[in-house]
């Protein structure tokens, strides 16, 4: 942002904007914790394994604007960079993902701006996750500002793959040899069958327990 921020006014608006995104993360993070606690209370079960939040660094904001051909400005970053505030929800089972997505969609003060289901439609790389872009109202002393937060929902296994793929692939800056991309896609398939197997095992166990209780 060094080049983009030329005067004190810009520094000021940069700080204000980042304050909004940090606040939005807090709001959404708390909401999700409450949903998880309520679920635990009602069903004795936690759909969320853990939650990670992060604010995008100035360097990656600038990089993304450049990549997409936008001039570096605070206005453009607010308009075009949708993942400045990011939340990642890691669940145990694929079924938890859709349960959570529905719960998030039902929160009346969150607006769902868009959904990308990379579980039903995986990326070319093999990447799987459920993405929701939402906006949350941030109440300031004299105004209310709708602020965007990107929510990524995935299983532990999908997260394992995405983290390692990111580490491996990043080094190649998109020019990995074909066999590496192919092997990574193969790993993604293994991850998917692992998720399926774990889900059906869990369903089988639940059924056994219900039969024992009956
Ligand atoms: P980005 O410019 O990467 O943010 O893509 P986008 O604006 O088209 O959004 P998309 O929903 O496709 O991806 C957003 C985020 O999903 C990325 O910032 C990554 O965190 C994650 N992601 C998407 N594709 C991949 C992938 O192939 N591998 C990994 N590891 N992560 C991915
Ligand atoms: Mg991103």
mmCIF file of C-alpha atoms and ligand atoms in Angstrom:
data_model
loop_
_atom_site.group_PDB
_atom_site.id
_atom_site.type_symbol
_atom_site.label_atom_id
_atom_site.label_comp_id
_atom_site.label_asym_id
_atom_site.label_seq_id
_atom_site.Cartn_x
_atom_site.Cartn_y
_atom_site.Cartn_z
ATOM 1 C CA UNK A 1 0.000 0.000 0.000
ATOM 2 C CA UNK A 2 3.044 2.308 0.273
ATOM 3 C CA UNK A 3 2.576 3.714 -3.225
ATOM 4 C CA UNK A 4 -1.166 3.975 -2.919
ATOM 5 C CA UNK A 5 -1.118 5.858 0.329
ATOM 6 C CA UNK A 6 0.333 9.248 -0.405
ATOM 7 C CA UNK A 7 -1.035 11.471 2.295
ATOM 8 C CA UNK A 8 -2.406 11.450 5.811
ATOM 9 C CA UNK A 9 -5.993 11.406 4.592
ATOM 10 C CA UNK A 10 -5.361 8.091 2.808
ATOM 11 C CA UNK A 11 -3.602 6.626 5.837
ATOM 12 C CA UNK A 12 -6.617 7.626 7.863
ATOM 13 C CA UNK A 13 -9.144 6.008 5.544
ATOM 14 C CA UNK A 14 -6.959 2.882 5.271
ATOM 15 C CA UNK A 15 -7.001 2.551 9.057
ATOM 16 C CA UNK A 16 -10.773 3.137 9.186
ATOM 17 C CA UNK A 17 -11.388 0.501 6.522
ATOM 18 C CA UNK A 18 -9.180 -2.067 8.220
ATOM 19 C CA UNK A 19 -10.982 -1.338 11.493
ATOM 20 C CA UNK A 20 -14.275 -2.211 9.776
ATOM 21 C CA UNK A 21 -12.940 -5.532 8.463
ATOM 22 C CA UNK A 22 -11.481 -6.468 11.847
ATOM 23 C CA UNK A 23 -14.816 -5.653 13.477
ATOM 24 C CA UNK A 24 -16.705 -7.683 10.859
ATOM 25 C CA UNK A 25 -14.484 -10.690 11.626
ATOM 26 C CA UNK A 26 -15.253 -10.345 15.327
ATOM 27 C CA UNK A 27 -19.001 -10.149 14.646
ATOM 28 C CA UNK A 28 -19.073 -13.170 12.352
ATOM 29 C CA UNK A 29 -16.662 -15.150 14.551
ATOM 30 C CA UNK A 30 -18.865 -14.619 17.612
ATOM 31 C CA UNK A 31 -22.020 -15.501 15.681
ATOM 32 C CA UNK A 32 -20.497 -18.774 14.551
ATOM 33 C CA UNK A 33 -19.294 -19.635 18.052
ATOM 34 C CA UNK A 34 -22.810 -19.025 19.362
ATOM 35 C CA UNK A 35 -24.329 -21.245 16.652
ATOM 36 C CA UNK A 36 -21.828 -23.958 17.492
ATOM 37 C CA UNK A 37 -22.521 -23.695 21.255
ATOM 38 C CA UNK A 38 -26.265 -23.755 20.687
ATOM 39 C CA UNK A 39 -25.931 -26.843 18.523
ATOM 40 C CA UNK A 40 -23.849 -28.496 21.234
ATOM 41 C CA UNK A 41 -26.503 -27.557 23.791
ATOM 42 C CA UNK A 42 -29.412 -28.946 21.733
ATOM 43 C CA UNK A 43 -27.837 -31.929 19.954
ATOM 44 C CA UNK A 44 -24.751 -32.676 22.097
ATOM 45 C CA UNK A 45 -22.689 -32.294 18.960
ATOM 46 C CA UNK A 46 -20.312 -29.642 17.537
ATOM 47 C CA UNK A 47 -20.604 -29.057 13.782
ATOM 48 C CA UNK A 48 -17.496 -26.832 13.886
ATOM 49 C CA UNK A 49 -14.180 -28.487 14.671
ATOM 50 C CA UNK A 50 -12.375 -25.143 14.696
ATOM 51 C CA UNK A 51 -12.536 -21.584 13.364
ATOM 52 C CA UNK A 52 -9.697 -19.593 11.811
ATOM 53 C CA UNK A 53 -9.931 -15.914 10.996
ATOM 54 C CA UNK A 54 -7.527 -13.622 9.188
ATOM 55 C CA UNK A 55 -7.339 -10.167 7.652
ATOM 56 C CA UNK A 56 -5.593 -9.982 4.285
ATOM 57 C CA UNK A 57 -2.194 -8.270 4.348
ATOM 58 C CA UNK A 58 -1.743 -4.984 2.432
ATOM 59 C CA UNK A 59 0.745 -6.803 0.170
ATOM 60 C CA UNK A 60 -1.765 -9.451 -0.910
ATOM 61 C CA UNK A 61 -4.529 -6.866 -1.329
ATOM 62 C CA UNK A 62 -2.293 -4.930 -3.752
ATOM 63 C CA UNK A 63 -1.242 -8.147 -5.483
ATOM 64 C CA UNK A 64 -4.873 -9.170 -6.045
ATOM 65 C CA UNK A 65 -5.871 -5.752 -7.424
ATOM 66 C CA UNK A 66 -2.886 -5.843 -9.819
ATOM 67 C CA UNK A 67 -3.667 -9.409 -10.893
ATOM 68 C CA UNK A 68 -7.213 -8.396 -11.784
ATOM 69 C CA UNK A 69 -6.108 -5.227 -13.572
ATOM 70 C CA UNK A 70 -7.496 -2.673 -11.130
ATOM 71 C CA UNK A 71 -5.801 0.542 -10.127
ATOM 72 C CA UNK A 72 -4.519 0.430 -6.539
ATOM 73 C CA UNK A 73 -6.956 2.472 -4.500
ATOM 74 C CA UNK A 74 -8.920 2.086 -1.324
ATOM 75 C CA UNK A 75 -12.155 2.400 -3.278
ATOM 76 C CA UNK A 76 -11.200 -0.469 -5.593
ATOM 77 C CA UNK A 77 -10.065 -2.668 -2.756
ATOM 78 C CA UNK A 78 -13.409 -2.288 -0.964
ATOM 79 C CA UNK A 79 -15.301 -2.904 -4.187
ATOM 80 C CA UNK A 80 -13.309 -5.730 -5.750
ATOM 81 C CA UNK A 81 -11.373 -7.589 -3.056
ATOM 82 C CA UNK A 82 -13.963 -9.772 -1.409
ATOM 83 C CA UNK A 83 -11.717 -11.703 0.925
ATOM 84 C CA UNK A 84 -10.097 -8.935 2.980
ATOM 85 C CA UNK A 85 -11.846 -10.413 6.001
ATOM 86 C CA UNK A 86 -11.794 -14.220 5.898
ATOM 87 C CA UNK A 87 -13.216 -16.907 8.144
ATOM 88 C CA UNK A 88 -12.482 -20.590 7.713
ATOM 89 C CA UNK A 89 -14.757 -23.147 9.351
ATOM 90 C CA UNK A 90 -13.328 -26.620 9.677
ATOM 91 C CA UNK A 91 -15.888 -29.410 10.214
ATOM 92 C CA UNK A 92 -15.727 -33.137 10.770
ATOM 93 C CA UNK A 93 -18.127 -34.292 8.060
ATOM 94 C CA UNK A 94 -19.361 -33.050 4.683
ATOM 95 C CA UNK A 95 -22.909 -33.042 6.093
ATOM 96 C CA UNK A 96 -21.786 -30.474 8.705
ATOM 97 C CA UNK A 97 -20.804 -28.104 5.894
ATOM 98 C CA UNK A 98 -24.326 -27.878 4.481
ATOM 99 C CA UNK A 99 -25.828 -27.734 7.954
ATOM 100 C CA UNK A 100 -23.602 -24.749 8.775
ATOM 101 C CA UNK A 101 -24.237 -23.050 5.437
ATOM 102 C CA UNK A 102 -27.968 -23.254 6.123
ATOM 103 C CA UNK A 103 -27.551 -21.909 9.649
ATOM 104 C CA UNK A 104 -25.493 -18.997 8.325
ATOM 105 C CA UNK A 105 -28.066 -18.308 5.602
ATOM 106 C CA UNK A 106 -30.784 -18.123 8.263
ATOM 107 C CA UNK A 107 -29.063 -15.398 10.283
ATOM 108 C CA UNK A 108 -31.304 -12.433 9.594
ATOM 109 C CA UNK A 109 -28.604 -9.788 10.041
ATOM 110 C CA UNK A 110 -26.184 -11.466 7.625
ATOM 111 C CA UNK A 111 -26.695 -10.867 3.923
ATOM 112 C CA UNK A 112 -25.522 -13.695 1.673
ATOM 113 C CA UNK A 113 -24.012 -11.991 -1.389
ATOM 114 C CA UNK A 114 -22.826 -15.097 -3.228
ATOM 115 C CA UNK A 115 -22.161 -18.801 -2.852
ATOM 116 C CA UNK A 116 -19.552 -20.991 -4.593
ATOM 117 C CA UNK A 117 -19.971 -24.701 -3.984
ATOM 118 C CA UNK A 118 -16.602 -26.222 -4.884
ATOM 119 C CA UNK A 119 -17.728 -29.487 -3.295
ATOM 120 C CA UNK A 120 -20.415 -30.138 -5.913
ATOM 121 C CA UNK A 121 -18.191 -28.462 -8.538
ATOM 122 C CA UNK A 122 -14.532 -28.947 -7.548
ATOM 123 C CA UNK A 123 -11.888 -26.670 -9.063
ATOM 124 C CA UNK A 124 -9.584 -27.880 -11.832
ATOM 125 C CA UNK A 125 -6.860 -28.283 -9.173
ATOM 126 C CA UNK A 126 -9.038 -30.698 -7.188
ATOM 127 C CA UNK A 127 -9.835 -28.035 -4.586
ATOM 128 C CA UNK A 128 -13.039 -28.592 -2.604
ATOM 129 C CA UNK A 129 -14.711 -26.182 -0.184
ATOM 130 C CA UNK A 130 -17.961 -24.294 0.248
ATOM 131 C CA UNK A 131 -17.541 -20.528 -0.058
ATOM 132 C CA UNK A 132 -20.015 -17.916 1.121
ATOM 133 C CA UNK A 133 -19.589 -14.197 0.679
ATOM 134 C CA UNK A 134 -21.654 -12.417 3.306
ATOM 135 C CA UNK A 135 -21.975 -8.881 4.574
ATOM 136 C CA UNK A 136 -22.496 -7.927 8.183
ATOM 137 C CA UNK A 137 -23.662 -4.531 9.433
ATOM 138 C CA UNK A 138 -21.087 -2.791 11.619
ATOM 139 C CA UNK A 139 -22.685 -0.271 13.960
ATOM 140 C CA UNK A 140 -20.496 2.783 14.423
ATOM 141 C CA UNK A 141 -21.351 5.777 16.611
ATOM 142 C CA UNK A 142 -22.900 7.722 13.727
ATOM 143 C CA UNK A 143 -23.483 5.191 10.927
ATOM 144 C CA UNK A 144 -23.945 1.562 9.951
ATOM 145 C CA UNK A 145 -21.547 0.064 7.406
ATOM 146 C CA UNK A 146 -22.201 -3.263 5.639
ATOM 147 C CA UNK A 147 -18.861 -5.062 5.549
ATOM 148 C CA UNK A 148 -17.945 -8.128 3.468
ATOM 149 C CA UNK A 149 -16.594 -11.349 4.944
ATOM 150 C CA UNK A 150 -15.602 -14.453 2.980
ATOM 151 C CA UNK A 151 -16.524 -17.675 4.766
ATOM 152 C CA UNK A 152 -14.858 -20.898 3.624
ATOM 153 C CA UNK A 153 -16.364 -24.095 4.998
ATOM 154 C CA UNK A 154 -14.552 -27.416 4.597
ATOM 155 C CA UNK A 155 -13.822 -30.721 6.322
ATOM 156 C CA UNK A 156 -10.568 -31.467 8.154
ATOM 157 C CA UNK A 157 -9.549 -33.631 5.203
ATOM 158 C CA UNK A 158 -10.306 -30.887 2.621
ATOM 159 C CA UNK A 159 -8.379 -28.432 4.782
ATOM 160 C CA UNK A 160 -5.425 -30.806 4.991
ATOM 161 C CA UNK A 161 -5.334 -31.059 1.187
ATOM 162 C CA UNK A 162 -5.800 -27.315 0.585
ATOM 163 C CA UNK A 163 -3.074 -26.349 3.063
ATOM 164 C CA UNK A 164 -0.510 -28.729 1.628
ATOM 165 C CA UNK A 165 -1.480 -28.041 -1.996
ATOM 166 C CA UNK A 166 -1.057 -24.328 -1.319
ATOM 167 C CA UNK A 167 2.401 -24.927 0.158
ATOM 168 C CA UNK A 168 3.537 -27.182 -2.691
ATOM 169 C CA UNK A 169 1.936 -25.328 -5.581
ATOM 170 C CA UNK A 170 2.831 -21.845 -4.406
ATOM 171 C CA UNK A 171 6.513 -22.516 -5.043
ATOM 172 C CA UNK A 172 5.790 -23.113 -8.721
ATOM 173 C CA UNK A 173 3.751 -19.928 -9.106
ATOM 174 C CA UNK A 174 1.234 -21.797 -11.248
ATOM 175 C CA UNK A 175 3.810 -23.483 -13.508
ATOM 176 C CA UNK A 176 3.998 -26.894 -11.876
ATOM 177 C CA UNK A 177 4.971 -29.880 -14.026
ATOM 178 C CA UNK A 178 1.892 -31.738 -15.278
ATOM 179 C CA UNK A 179 2.571 -34.864 -13.185
ATOM 180 C CA UNK A 180 2.538 -32.816 -9.972
ATOM 181 C CA UNK A 181 -0.859 -31.282 -10.758
ATOM 182 C CA UNK A 182 -2.122 -34.747 -11.669
ATOM 183 C CA UNK A 183 -0.830 -36.281 -8.424
ATOM 184 C CA UNK A 184 -2.389 -33.458 -6.435
ATOM 185 C CA UNK A 185 -5.731 -34.111 -8.138
ATOM 186 C CA UNK A 186 -5.339 -37.788 -7.267
ATOM 187 C CA UNK A 187 -4.721 -36.829 -3.627
ATOM 188 C CA UNK A 188 -7.887 -34.735 -3.734
ATOM 189 C CA UNK A 189 -9.817 -37.816 -4.835
ATOM 190 C CA UNK A 190 -8.347 -39.820 -1.948
ATOM 191 C CA UNK A 191 -9.394 -37.046 0.404
ATOM 192 C CA UNK A 192 -12.937 -37.222 -0.995
ATOM 193 C CA UNK A 193 -13.199 -40.971 -0.514
ATOM 194 C CA UNK A 194 -11.832 -40.578 3.013
ATOM 195 C CA UNK A 195 -14.566 -38.015 3.727
ATOM 196 C CA UNK A 196 -17.234 -40.303 2.278
ATOM 197 C CA UNK A 197 -15.987 -43.288 4.276
ATOM 198 C CA UNK A 198 -15.864 -41.304 7.529
ATOM 199 C CA UNK A 199 -19.363 -39.945 6.937
ATOM 200 C CA UNK A 200 -20.845 -43.398 6.321
ATOM 201 C CA UNK A 201 -18.987 -44.809 9.351
ATOM 202 C CA UNK A 202 -20.444 -42.033 11.475
ATOM 203 C CA UNK A 203 -23.947 -42.733 10.144
ATOM 204 C CA UNK A 204 -23.526 -46.441 10.853
ATOM 205 C CA UNK A 205 -22.411 -45.713 14.421
ATOM 206 C CA UNK A 206 -25.336 -43.354 14.998
ATOM 207 C CA UNK A 207 -27.718 -46.035 13.765
ATOM 208 C CA UNK A 208 -26.179 -48.659 16.073
ATOM 209 C CA UNK A 209 -26.528 -46.313 19.038
ATOM 210 C CA UNK A 210 -30.171 -45.562 18.207
ATOM 211 C CA UNK A 211 -30.940 -49.281 17.955
ATOM 212 C CA UNK A 212 -29.289 -49.911 21.327
ATOM 213 C CA UNK A 213 -31.378 -47.175 22.901
ATOM 214 C CA UNK A 214 -34.647 -48.464 21.412
HETATM 215 P P1 LIG B 1 -8.906 -15.784 -5.476
HETATM 216 O O1 LIG B 1 -8.441 -14.659 -6.365
HETATM 217 O O2 LIG B 1 -7.886 -16.880 -5.313
HETATM 218 O O3 LIG B 1 -9.427 -15.304 -4.142
HETATM 219 O O4 LIG B 1 -10.096 -16.489 -6.278
HETATM 220 P P2 LIG B 1 -11.593 -15.988 -6.524
HETATM 221 O O5 LIG B 1 -11.768 -14.553 -6.172
HETATM 222 O O6 LIG B 1 -12.033 -16.454 -7.879
HETATM 223 O O7 LIG B 1 -12.403 -16.795 -5.418
HETATM 224 P P3 LIG B 1 -12.462 -18.354 -5.200
HETATM 225 O O8 LIG B 1 -13.733 -18.568 -4.462
HETATM 226 O O9 LIG B 1 -12.247 -19.138 -6.437
HETATM 227 O O10 LIG B 1 -11.206 -18.656 -4.252
HETATM 228 C C1 LIG B 1 -11.030 -17.967 -3.077
HETATM 229 C C2 LIG B 1 -10.103 -18.687 -2.128
HETATM 230 O O11 LIG B 1 -10.305 -20.104 -2.161
HETATM 231 C C3 LIG B 1 -8.618 -18.536 -2.384
HETATM 232 O O12 LIG B 1 -8.119 -17.327 -1.879
HETATM 233 C C4 LIG B 1 -8.063 -19.753 -1.644
HETATM 234 O O13 LIG B 1 -8.052 -19.529 -0.248
HETATM 235 C C5 LIG B 1 -9.095 -20.801 -1.937
HETATM 236 N N1 LIG B 1 -8.772 -21.583 -3.143
HETATM 237 C C6 LIG B 1 -9.372 -21.493 -4.354
HETATM 238 N N2 LIG B 1 -8.837 -22.368 -5.222
HETATM 239 C C7 LIG B 1 -7.872 -23.042 -4.560
HETATM 240 C C8 LIG B 1 -6.955 -24.085 -4.929
HETATM 241 O O14 LIG B 1 -6.905 -24.585 -6.050
HETATM 242 N N3 LIG B 1 -6.093 -24.515 -3.950
HETATM 243 C C9 LIG B 1 -6.104 -24.014 -2.683
HETATM 244 N N4 LIG B 1 -5.223 -24.502 -1.800
HETATM 245 N N5 LIG B 1 -6.946 -23.029 -2.316
HETATM 246 C C10 LIG B 1 -7.817 -22.545 -3.227
HETATM 247 MG MG1 LIG B 2 -8.393 -15.487 -1.490
#
